[in-house]
């Protein structure tokens, strides 16, 4: 297929569970395949059958990482599913890492907005061509169309596309991350921003991810690659060179000040209302809300955020559907009425609802670093002006993973294993890949 043809369509699945019920059914179907995950997960094939495709549901917390890990370990011995558990915990690693360094998110958003206005000439033209799937490297154009058509990309395709964007095309990583962020149904401030930083070589200093033709030929289904093989010579291994990418110095990791808020205080100004949002849509499983007797539950769509950030319609619709499901379940669980509002700003909807219900306090799960978290000062201020408090609580499990994210994933995995799975920490270095390799060599 020629890259100039405008109608490169992806034939990948386009639907993703947008209720907890459907996410759990999809999960049950995937559970028996997990022992094969380690061997098969890197292959990119039509249908993506070797991976769960659950990331949009996990991102919005229709299901939690912890319940998926528990169900995995109840069904299979740890040794056969270790890789899958590790991957699930990558999300928690990235989220915890960003909680300890929130300015990495705010700096990235500011830089992306600035760069979007500054880009001119050839770079601006290439940016448009890559985003629209007209780069001339057909498999990358296929991925761009898949992202726009389905809201999903396989992890390996995300890595290849990001490596192509940063190191082959020398485009700013911030704008590539922004492109993904607008279209992915699972768009996650932590996983997306930090993965792009990793590909660019500024997350793990000295390590960049380069997209190599031999790697694509090894992992993409032959039929898929031969149908979209034009322009592959631009990715020849011998051409792969890291681009020079500048990075601001990283802030010192610091635990968030509110990270010990994992239970509700005895005295909250009554009546209390519950706000549910897209960072945690299964509040009925949150131990931190035990004992809550809300007068009502609210969820709101923030119209301004979507127009301002040019988020895709599909992502907006997905968020709307998942919010409605989370709200309905919360209402049923607490046995109270629910309200759903779509307003120009989230604060408008939330404050109007809280006033109409004559609330003394709004309670919510603490939003993770990202767009909702950025709005907290405004929300709190506007509620306070009406004499209404805002009380946020963390899931205890989320707090437990935070201190392990001060350095790399290896230390995080060791700490999280001990804290979440009850596995003893291994002696320093015992599980490290280099150590494993040496042990293998020694034992032939
Ligand atoms: C450049 C780039 C951008 C990314 N942007 C996002 C993003 O915005 N949102 C997002 O959720 N993931 C992102 N990822 C991580 C990863 O690609 C997706 O989580 C994964 O592909 C989701 O597909 P799946 O559910 O079929 O994964 P599976 O392979 O079935 O894995 C199961 C679950 O484990 C978690 N997981 C697996 N791999 C990773 C990983 N590398 N990092 C973090 N969590 C992981 C996810 O929750 C996933 O649903 C990005 C990766 C790269 C390289």
Short mmCIF file of C-alpha atoms and ligand atoms in Angstrom, two decimals:
data_model
loop_
_atom_site.label_atom_id
_atom_site.label_comp_id
_atom_site.label_asym_id
_atom_site.label_seq_id
_atom_site.Cartn_x
_atom_site.Cartn_y
_atom_site.Cartn_z
CA UNK A 1 0.00 0.00 0.00
CA UNK A 2 1.35 3.42 -0.88
CA UNK A 3 1.98 5.82 1.97
CA UNK A 4 0.36 8.59 -0.03
CA UNK A 5 -2.94 6.79 -0.07
CA UNK A 6 -5.09 8.48 2.52
CA UNK A 7 -7.06 5.45 3.53
CA UNK A 8 -4.64 3.25 5.45
CA UNK A 9 -7.10 1.58 7.79
CA UNK A 10 -6.21 -0.64 10.65
CA UNK A 11 -8.11 -3.91 10.92
CA UNK A 12 -7.52 -4.22 14.66
CA UNK A 13 -10.34 -4.58 17.20
CA UNK A 14 -12.03 -1.31 18.08
CA UNK A 15 -14.03 -2.11 21.20
CA UNK A 16 -12.85 -2.12 24.80
CA UNK A 17 -14.80 -2.92 27.96
CA UNK A 18 -16.30 0.24 29.39
CA UNK A 19 -18.10 -1.31 32.38
CA UNK A 20 -16.66 -3.21 35.31
CA UNK A 21 -18.83 -6.17 34.41
CA UNK A 22 -17.41 -6.36 30.87
CA UNK A 23 -13.84 -5.75 32.06
CA UNK A 24 -14.15 -8.68 34.48
CA UNK A 25 -15.55 -10.92 31.69
CA UNK A 26 -12.64 -9.93 29.41
CA UNK A 27 -10.28 -10.62 32.26
CA UNK A 28 -11.75 -14.10 32.87
CA UNK A 29 -11.26 -14.91 29.19
CA UNK A 30 -7.61 -13.81 29.36
CA UNK A 31 -6.72 -15.52 32.66
CA UNK A 32 -5.97 -19.00 31.20
CA UNK A 33 -3.58 -17.42 28.66
CA UNK A 34 -1.35 -15.73 31.23
CA UNK A 35 1.25 -18.54 31.52
CA UNK A 36 1.98 -18.03 27.79
CA UNK A 37 2.23 -14.23 28.21
CA UNK A 38 5.98 -14.07 28.81
CA UNK A 39 6.80 -15.96 25.61
CA UNK A 40 4.18 -14.35 23.37
CA UNK A 41 3.52 -10.80 24.58
CA UNK A 42 6.07 -9.07 22.33
CA UNK A 43 4.54 -10.26 19.06
CA UNK A 44 2.35 -7.75 17.20
CA UNK A 45 -0.41 -9.63 15.40
CA UNK A 46 -3.91 -8.93 14.18
CA UNK A 47 -6.31 -9.15 17.13
CA UNK A 48 -3.60 -8.69 19.82
CA UNK A 49 -4.59 -12.02 21.38
CA UNK A 50 -1.38 -12.49 23.41
CA UNK A 51 -2.01 -9.39 25.54
CA UNK A 52 -5.01 -8.46 27.66
CA UNK A 53 -6.05 -5.14 26.00
CA UNK A 54 -7.31 -4.21 29.46
CA UNK A 55 -5.28 -1.03 29.88
CA UNK A 56 -8.20 1.40 29.28
CA UNK A 57 -10.20 -0.42 31.98
CA UNK A 58 -7.25 -0.55 34.40
CA UNK A 59 -6.34 3.08 33.72
CA UNK A 60 -9.83 4.20 34.82
CA UNK A 61 -9.85 1.61 37.55
CA UNK A 62 -12.93 -0.24 36.44
CA UNK A 63 -10.75 -3.01 37.85
CA UNK A 64 -7.75 -2.54 40.12
CA UNK A 65 -4.24 -3.83 39.60
CA UNK A 66 -4.44 -5.50 43.00
CA UNK A 67 -7.50 -7.61 42.27
CA UNK A 68 -6.02 -8.70 38.93
CA UNK A 69 -2.77 -9.73 40.63
CA UNK A 70 -4.69 -11.62 43.34
CA UNK A 71 -6.81 -13.44 40.73
CA UNK A 72 -3.70 -14.28 38.68
CA UNK A 73 -1.93 -15.76 41.68
CA UNK A 74 -5.04 -17.67 42.77
CA UNK A 75 -5.21 -19.33 39.32
CA UNK A 76 -1.52 -19.96 38.57
CA UNK A 77 1.76 -20.60 40.42
CA UNK A 78 3.83 -17.42 40.79
CA UNK A 79 6.75 -18.73 38.69
CA UNK A 80 4.48 -19.19 35.64
CA UNK A 81 2.98 -15.69 35.77
CA UNK A 82 5.77 -13.57 37.23
CA UNK A 83 6.24 -11.57 34.01
CA UNK A 84 2.57 -10.62 33.85
CA UNK A 85 2.52 -9.53 37.50
CA UNK A 86 5.64 -7.46 36.84
CA UNK A 87 3.96 -5.75 33.88
CA UNK A 88 0.85 -4.94 35.88
CA UNK A 89 3.09 -3.38 38.50
CA UNK A 90 4.88 -1.24 35.88
CA UNK A 91 1.80 0.97 35.91
CA UNK A 92 2.09 1.38 39.67
CA UNK A 93 5.80 2.07 39.34
CA UNK A 94 5.27 4.88 36.84
CA UNK A 95 2.37 6.31 38.84
CA UNK A 96 4.33 6.18 42.10
CA UNK A 97 7.44 7.67 40.41
CA UNK A 98 5.41 10.65 39.18
CA UNK A 99 3.70 11.17 42.55
CA UNK A 100 7.18 11.68 44.02
CA UNK A 101 8.13 14.18 41.27
CA UNK A 102 4.91 15.95 40.15
CA UNK A 103 6.78 18.81 38.45
CA UNK A 104 7.88 16.35 35.73
CA UNK A 105 4.22 16.30 34.64
CA UNK A 106 3.58 20.05 34.87
CA UNK A 107 6.87 20.88 33.10
CA UNK A 108 6.06 18.42 30.32
CA UNK A 109 2.59 19.88 29.75
CA UNK A 110 4.00 23.42 29.64
CA UNK A 111 6.80 22.37 27.25
CA UNK A 112 4.38 20.52 24.95
CA UNK A 113 2.13 23.61 24.71
CA UNK A 114 5.14 25.87 24.01
CA UNK A 115 6.68 23.53 21.41
CA UNK A 116 3.37 23.15 19.60
CA UNK A 117 3.34 26.90 19.02
CA UNK A 118 7.04 27.12 18.12
CA UNK A 119 7.47 24.31 15.58
CA UNK A 120 7.95 25.65 12.03
CA UNK A 121 8.94 24.57 8.52
CA UNK A 122 10.09 21.02 7.85
CA UNK A 123 9.58 19.85 11.45
CA UNK A 124 6.00 21.15 11.53
CA UNK A 125 5.31 19.39 8.21
CA UNK A 126 6.76 16.09 9.47
CA UNK A 127 4.81 16.36 12.72
CA UNK A 128 1.56 16.63 10.75
CA UNK A 129 2.58 13.77 8.44
CA UNK A 130 3.46 11.42 11.29
CA UNK A 131 0.26 12.21 13.19
CA UNK A 132 -1.87 11.72 10.09
CA UNK A 133 -0.15 8.47 9.07
CA UNK A 134 1.62 9.91 6.01
CA UNK A 135 5.27 9.54 7.05
CA UNK A 136 6.26 7.27 4.17
CA UNK A 137 7.28 4.45 6.53
CA UNK A 138 4.14 2.40 6.00
CA UNK A 139 4.19 0.32 9.15
CA UNK A 140 4.49 3.50 11.24
CA UNK A 141 1.60 4.95 9.26
CA UNK A 142 -0.37 1.79 10.00
CA UNK A 143 0.30 2.33 13.73
CA UNK A 144 -0.74 6.01 13.52
CA UNK A 145 -4.02 4.94 11.91
CA UNK A 146 -4.51 2.15 14.40
CA UNK A 147 -4.09 4.63 17.24
CA UNK A 148 -6.55 7.08 15.73
CA UNK A 149 -9.07 4.41 14.68
CA UNK A 150 -9.05 2.23 17.81
CA UNK A 151 -7.53 4.29 20.68
CA UNK A 152 -5.06 1.48 21.39
CA UNK A 153 -1.57 0.32 20.38
CA UNK A 154 0.36 -2.76 21.43
CA UNK A 155 3.26 -1.93 23.77
CA UNK A 156 5.85 -2.86 21.15
CA UNK A 157 4.17 -0.65 18.54
CA UNK A 158 4.19 2.23 21.06
CA UNK A 159 7.93 1.73 21.55
CA UNK A 160 8.67 1.52 17.81
CA UNK A 161 6.54 4.54 16.97
CA UNK A 162 8.07 6.62 19.77
CA UNK A 163 11.64 5.58 18.77
CA UNK A 164 10.88 6.46 15.14
CA UNK A 165 9.44 9.86 16.19
CA UNK A 166 12.31 10.85 18.50
CA UNK A 167 15.45 9.25 17.02
CA UNK A 168 14.67 8.81 13.31
CA UNK A 169 12.56 11.93 12.75
CA UNK A 170 14.22 14.00 15.50
CA UNK A 171 10.87 15.43 16.59
CA UNK A 172 10.40 16.60 20.21
CA UNK A 173 9.35 13.73 22.46
CA UNK A 174 6.89 16.03 24.24
CA UNK A 175 4.79 16.39 21.08
CA UNK A 176 4.83 12.65 20.45
CA UNK A 177 3.65 12.05 24.01
CA UNK A 178 0.94 14.65 23.43
CA UNK A 179 -0.18 12.86 20.24
CA UNK A 180 -0.53 9.57 22.15
CA UNK A 181 -2.18 11.31 25.07
CA UNK A 182 -4.93 12.75 22.86
CA UNK A 183 -5.84 9.43 21.22
CA UNK A 184 -5.10 6.55 23.62
CA UNK A 185 -8.16 5.35 25.54
CA UNK A 186 -5.74 4.36 28.29
CA UNK A 187 -3.97 7.77 28.17
CA UNK A 188 -2.19 7.93 31.49
CA UNK A 189 -0.13 10.93 32.64
CA UNK A 190 2.46 8.66 34.27
CA UNK A 191 2.77 5.65 31.92
CA UNK A 192 2.67 7.81 28.80
CA UNK A 193 4.96 10.68 29.82
CA UNK A 194 7.53 8.49 31.51
CA UNK A 195 7.58 5.87 28.72
CA UNK A 196 8.23 8.62 26.15
CA UNK A 197 10.99 10.00 28.38
CA UNK A 198 12.43 6.49 28.58
CA UNK A 199 12.41 6.07 24.77
CA UNK A 200 14.03 9.53 24.42
CA UNK A 201 16.82 8.46 26.79
CA UNK A 202 16.14 10.93 29.61
CA UNK A 203 14.23 8.68 32.04
CA UNK A 204 17.02 6.14 32.48
CA UNK A 205 20.03 8.27 31.65
CA UNK A 206 22.23 6.76 28.93
CA UNK A 207 19.51 4.36 27.72
CA UNK A 208 17.51 5.32 24.64
CA UNK A 209 15.15 3.06 22.72
CA UNK A 210 16.04 2.87 19.02
CA UNK A 211 13.63 1.43 16.46
CA UNK A 212 15.42 -1.19 14.35
CA UNK A 213 14.17 -2.91 11.23
CA UNK A 214 15.44 -6.32 12.42
CA UNK A 215 13.32 -6.00 15.56
CA UNK A 216 10.18 -5.19 13.57
CA UNK A 217 10.86 -8.13 11.25
CA UNK A 218 11.23 -10.41 14.24
CA UNK A 219 8.08 -9.41 16.11
CA UNK A 220 5.46 -8.24 13.58
CA UNK A 221 3.30 -10.93 11.96
CA UNK A 222 4.80 -11.48 8.46
CA UNK A 223 1.51 -10.80 6.64
CA UNK A 224 1.02 -7.55 8.48
CA UNK A 225 4.55 -6.32 7.80
CA UNK A 226 4.57 -7.34 4.15
CA UNK A 227 1.27 -5.51 3.60
CA UNK A 228 2.83 -2.35 5.06
CA UNK A 229 6.52 -2.78 4.19
CA UNK A 230 7.23 0.42 2.20
CA UNK A 231 9.93 2.73 3.56
CA UNK A 232 11.37 0.16 5.97
CA UNK A 233 14.90 0.95 4.72
CA UNK A 234 14.73 4.16 6.81
CA UNK A 235 14.79 1.91 9.89
CA UNK A 236 17.79 -0.19 8.83
CA UNK A 237 19.76 -1.21 11.91
CA UNK A 238 22.93 0.46 10.72
CA UNK A 239 21.16 3.86 10.61
CA UNK A 240 19.88 3.67 14.20
CA UNK A 241 21.49 6.49 16.22
CA UNK A 242 20.14 8.22 19.33
CA UNK A 243 19.04 11.85 18.89
CA UNK A 244 20.44 14.38 21.34
CA UNK A 245 17.66 15.11 23.82
CA UNK A 246 18.06 17.72 26.55
CA UNK A 247 16.42 17.20 29.91
CA UNK A 248 15.82 19.38 32.93
CA UNK A 249 17.42 18.16 36.12
CA UNK A 250 15.12 15.83 38.03
CA UNK A 251 13.61 17.09 41.28
CA UNK A 252 14.41 15.18 44.47
CA UNK A 253 11.76 12.50 45.07
CA UNK A 254 9.43 13.54 47.89
CA UNK A 255 6.47 11.71 49.37
CA UNK A 256 3.23 13.70 48.86
CA UNK A 257 2.24 15.50 52.05
CA UNK A 258 -1.22 13.92 52.12
CA UNK A 259 0.02 10.34 51.62
CA UNK A 260 -1.01 9.28 55.14
CA UNK A 261 -4.70 10.05 54.44
CA UNK A 262 -5.90 6.49 53.99
CA UNK A 263 -8.96 6.55 56.26
CA UNK A 264 -11.86 8.93 56.75
CA UNK A 265 -11.75 10.99 59.94
CA UNK A 266 -14.56 10.28 62.45
CA UNK A 267 -15.87 13.82 62.24
CA UNK A 268 -16.64 15.15 58.78
CA UNK A 269 -19.00 18.07 58.39
CA UNK A 270 -22.32 16.45 57.38
CA UNK A 271 -24.01 15.76 55.08
CA UNK A 272 -21.21 14.15 53.10
CA UNK A 273 -21.32 13.63 49.31
CA UNK A 274 -19.07 11.34 47.26
CA UNK A 275 -17.40 12.52 44.03
CA UNK A 276 -16.30 9.69 41.73
CA UNK A 277 -13.88 10.40 38.89
CA UNK A 278 -11.92 8.67 36.15
CA UNK A 279 -8.83 7.98 38.26
CA UNK A 280 -10.70 5.44 40.39
CA UNK A 281 -13.99 4.04 39.20
CA UNK A 282 -14.52 1.17 41.61
CA UNK A 283 -14.90 3.02 44.88
CA UNK A 284 -16.94 0.11 46.25
CA UNK A 285 -13.66 -1.84 46.62
CA UNK A 286 -11.75 1.00 48.37
CA UNK A 287 -11.00 0.15 52.01
CA UNK A 288 -10.35 3.84 52.66
CA UNK A 289 -14.06 4.62 52.19
CA UNK A 290 -15.18 2.05 54.77
CA UNK A 291 -17.89 3.49 56.98
CA UNK A 292 -18.86 6.24 54.54
CA UNK A 293 -22.59 7.02 54.46
CA UNK A 294 -22.90 9.54 51.65
CA UNK A 295 -26.05 11.53 50.96
CA UNK A 296 -25.44 11.27 47.20
CA UNK A 297 -22.82 10.50 44.55
CA UNK A 298 -21.62 12.78 41.74
CA UNK A 299 -19.56 12.36 38.57
CA UNK A 300 -18.75 15.14 36.14
CA UNK A 301 -17.38 15.54 32.64
CA UNK A 302 -15.09 18.47 32.26
CA UNK A 303 -15.97 19.97 28.87
CA UNK A 304 -13.23 22.60 28.93
CA UNK A 305 -10.49 20.06 29.46
CA UNK A 306 -11.43 18.20 26.30
CA UNK A 307 -11.64 21.17 23.97
CA UNK A 308 -8.51 22.79 25.44
CA UNK A 309 -6.38 19.65 25.11
CA UNK A 310 -7.79 18.50 21.70
CA UNK A 311 -8.61 15.07 23.17
CA UNK A 312 -10.18 12.64 20.66
CA UNK A 313 -13.94 12.09 20.61
CA UNK A 314 -13.39 8.36 21.19
CA UNK A 315 -11.51 9.01 24.41
CA UNK A 316 -14.11 11.49 25.56
CA UNK A 317 -16.88 8.94 24.85
CA UNK A 318 -14.94 6.19 26.62
CA UNK A 319 -14.48 8.35 29.71
CA UNK A 320 -18.19 9.26 29.65
CA UNK A 321 -19.25 5.61 29.45
CA UNK A 322 -16.89 4.47 32.21
CA UNK A 323 -17.86 7.39 34.46
CA UNK A 324 -21.52 6.49 34.11
CA UNK A 325 -20.77 2.87 35.00
CA UNK A 326 -18.66 3.84 38.04
CA UNK A 327 -21.33 6.27 39.18
CA UNK A 328 -24.13 3.74 38.81
CA UNK A 329 -22.25 1.12 40.82
CA UNK A 330 -21.33 3.62 43.54
CA UNK A 331 -24.97 4.70 43.79
CA UNK A 332 -26.12 1.09 44.11
CA UNK A 333 -23.41 0.20 46.61
CA UNK A 334 -24.17 3.13 48.92
CA UNK A 335 -27.92 3.02 48.19
CA UNK A 336 -28.18 6.71 47.28
CA UNK A 337 -29.12 8.89 44.32
CA UNK A 338 -26.57 9.79 41.67
CA UNK A 339 -25.95 12.91 39.59
CA UNK A 340 -24.01 13.19 36.33
CA UNK A 341 -23.17 16.61 34.90
CA UNK A 342 -21.30 17.74 31.84
CA UNK A 343 -20.27 21.36 32.33
CA UNK A 344 -17.70 23.77 30.90
CA UNK A 345 -15.54 23.17 33.96
CA UNK A 346 -15.57 20.33 36.47
CA UNK A 347 -15.66 22.84 39.33
CA UNK A 348 -18.90 24.38 37.99
CA UNK A 349 -20.67 21.00 38.05
CA UNK A 350 -19.27 19.75 41.34
CA UNK A 351 -19.86 22.97 43.29
CA UNK A 352 -23.40 23.35 41.92
CA UNK A 353 -24.22 19.75 42.93
CA UNK A 354 -22.67 20.12 46.41
CA UNK A 355 -24.62 23.34 47.00
CA UNK A 356 -27.89 21.85 45.75
CA UNK A 357 -27.43 18.90 48.18
CA UNK A 358 -26.46 21.33 50.99
CA UNK A 359 -23.32 19.28 51.68
CA UNK A 360 -20.85 19.97 54.46
CA UNK A 361 -18.09 17.84 52.87
CA UNK A 362 -17.25 16.31 49.51
CA UNK A 363 -15.22 13.08 49.78
CA UNK A 364 -13.26 11.53 46.88
CA UNK A 365 -10.42 9.19 46.11
CA UNK A 366 -7.25 11.23 45.74
CA UNK A 367 -6.72 11.90 41.99
CA UNK A 368 -3.26 10.87 40.74
CA UNK A 369 -0.85 13.48 39.40
CA UNK A 370 -2.42 14.64 36.14
CA UNK A 371 -5.20 16.94 34.91
CA UNK A 372 -7.69 16.30 37.75
CA UNK A 373 -5.00 16.68 40.39
CA UNK A 374 -4.02 20.01 38.79
CA UNK A 375 -7.57 21.26 39.34
CA UNK A 376 -7.67 20.39 43.05
CA UNK A 377 -6.64 23.85 44.35
CA UNK A 378 -9.43 25.48 42.32
CA UNK A 379 -11.99 22.85 43.36
CA UNK A 380 -11.03 23.13 47.01
CA UNK A 381 -11.07 26.92 46.90
CA UNK A 382 -14.48 27.15 45.27
CA UNK A 383 -16.02 24.58 47.62
CA UNK A 384 -14.54 26.33 50.64
CA UNK A 385 -16.02 29.64 49.54
CA UNK A 386 -19.41 27.90 49.81
CA UNK A 387 -18.51 26.57 53.27
CA UNK A 388 -18.01 23.01 51.96
CA UNK A 389 -14.89 20.93 52.75
CA UNK A 390 -13.06 18.60 50.33
CA UNK A 391 -11.59 15.44 51.83
CA UNK A 392 -9.43 13.13 49.69
CA UNK A 393 -8.31 9.61 50.61
CA UNK A 394 -5.73 7.26 49.11
CA UNK A 395 -5.99 3.53 48.68
CA UNK A 396 -3.61 2.06 51.29
CA UNK A 397 -2.06 -0.20 48.60
CA UNK A 398 -1.18 2.83 46.47
CA UNK A 399 0.53 4.47 49.43
CA UNK A 400 2.52 1.32 50.16
CA UNK A 401 4.12 1.36 46.69
CA UNK A 402 5.17 5.03 46.84
CA UNK A 403 8.47 4.77 48.80
CA UNK A 404 9.75 2.05 46.46
CA UNK A 405 9.66 4.37 43.42
CA UNK A 406 12.60 6.54 44.48
CA UNK A 407 14.89 4.80 41.97
CA UNK A 408 14.55 2.21 39.16
CA UNK A 409 12.01 -0.54 38.52
CA UNK A 410 14.23 -3.28 39.88
CA UNK A 411 14.13 -1.82 43.40
CA UNK A 412 10.43 -1.07 43.03
CA UNK A 413 9.67 -4.65 42.05
CA UNK A 414 11.64 -5.98 45.01
CA UNK A 415 9.85 -3.68 47.44
CA UNK A 416 6.38 -4.14 45.94
CA UNK A 417 6.79 -7.91 45.92
CA UNK A 418 7.52 -7.85 49.63
CA UNK A 419 4.79 -5.32 50.51
CA UNK A 420 1.98 -6.41 48.20
CA UNK A 421 2.63 -10.08 47.57
CA UNK A 422 4.26 -10.97 50.86
CA UNK A 423 7.37 -12.30 49.07
CA UNK A 424 10.60 -11.83 51.01
CA UNK A 425 12.98 -9.27 49.56
CA UNK A 426 15.83 -11.14 47.93
CA UNK A 427 19.38 -10.31 48.97
CA UNK A 428 20.76 -7.27 47.13
CA UNK A 429 21.28 -8.15 43.43
CA UNK A 430 19.96 -11.73 43.64
CA UNK A 431 17.20 -11.14 41.06
CA UNK A 432 19.06 -8.63 38.96
CA UNK A 433 19.19 -9.58 35.25
CA UNK A 434 23.01 -9.40 35.17
CA UNK A 435 23.23 -11.63 38.25
CA UNK A 436 20.82 -14.12 36.63
CA UNK A 437 22.96 -14.19 33.47
CA UNK A 438 26.10 -14.89 35.48
CA UNK A 439 24.35 -17.67 37.42
CA UNK A 440 23.20 -19.22 34.12
CA UNK A 441 26.74 -19.11 32.71
CA UNK A 442 28.10 -20.73 35.87
CA UNK A 443 25.57 -23.58 35.67
CA UNK A 444 26.03 -24.01 31.93
C1 LIG B 1 5.63 5.28 24.38
C2 LIG B 1 4.69 4.52 25.31
C3 LIG B 1 3.53 5.15 25.77
C4 LIG B 1 2.66 4.47 26.65
N1 LIG B 1 1.53 5.12 27.09
C5 LIG B 1 0.69 4.49 27.95
C6 LIG B 1 -0.48 5.14 28.43
O1 LIG B 1 -0.76 6.30 28.14
N2 LIG B 1 -1.31 4.42 29.24
C7 LIG B 1 -1.03 3.15 29.61
O2 LIG B 1 -1.83 2.54 30.33
N3 LIG B 1 0.10 2.52 29.20
C8 LIG B 1 0.97 3.15 28.38
N4 LIG B 1 2.09 2.50 27.96
C9 LIG B 1 2.44 1.19 28.54
C10 LIG B 1 1.93 -0.03 27.75
O3 LIG B 1 2.26 0.10 26.41
C11 LIG B 1 0.44 -0.27 27.90
O4 LIG B 1 0.04 -0.23 29.25
C12 LIG B 1 0.07 -1.64 27.34
O5 LIG B 1 0.49 -1.74 26.00
C13 LIG B 1 -1.41 -1.83 27.45
O6 LIG B 1 -1.85 -2.94 26.70
P1 LIG B 1 -2.46 -4.23 27.41
O7 LIG B 1 -3.48 -3.85 28.40
O8 LIG B 1 -2.88 -5.15 26.30
O9 LIG B 1 -1.16 -4.76 28.15
P2 LIG B 1 -0.81 -6.19 28.75
O10 LIG B 1 0.45 -6.62 28.11
O11 LIG B 1 -1.95 -7.10 28.72
O12 LIG B 1 -0.43 -5.83 30.24
C14 LIG B 1 -1.40 -5.88 31.30
C15 LIG B 1 -1.39 -4.57 32.03
O13 LIG B 1 -0.11 -4.29 32.62
C16 LIG B 1 0.17 -2.91 32.56
N5 LIG B 1 1.33 -2.69 31.69
C17 LIG B 1 1.83 -3.54 30.77
N6 LIG B 1 2.94 -3.02 30.20
C18 LIG B 1 3.13 -1.82 30.78
C19 LIG B 1 4.11 -0.79 30.63
N7 LIG B 1 5.14 -0.91 29.78
N8 LIG B 1 4.00 0.32 31.39
C20 LIG B 1 2.99 0.45 32.26
N9 LIG B 1 2.04 -0.49 32.46
C21 LIG B 1 2.10 -1.60 31.73
C22 LIG B 1 -1.06 -2.25 31.95
O14 LIG B 1 -1.92 -1.87 33.00
C23 LIG B 1 -1.66 -3.36 31.14
O15 LIG B 1 -3.03 -3.20 30.92
C24 LIG B 1 2.98 3.15 27.08
C25 LIG B 1 4.15 2.54 26.60
C26 LIG B 1 4.98 3.21 25.73
C27 LIG B 1 6.23 2.53 25.24
#
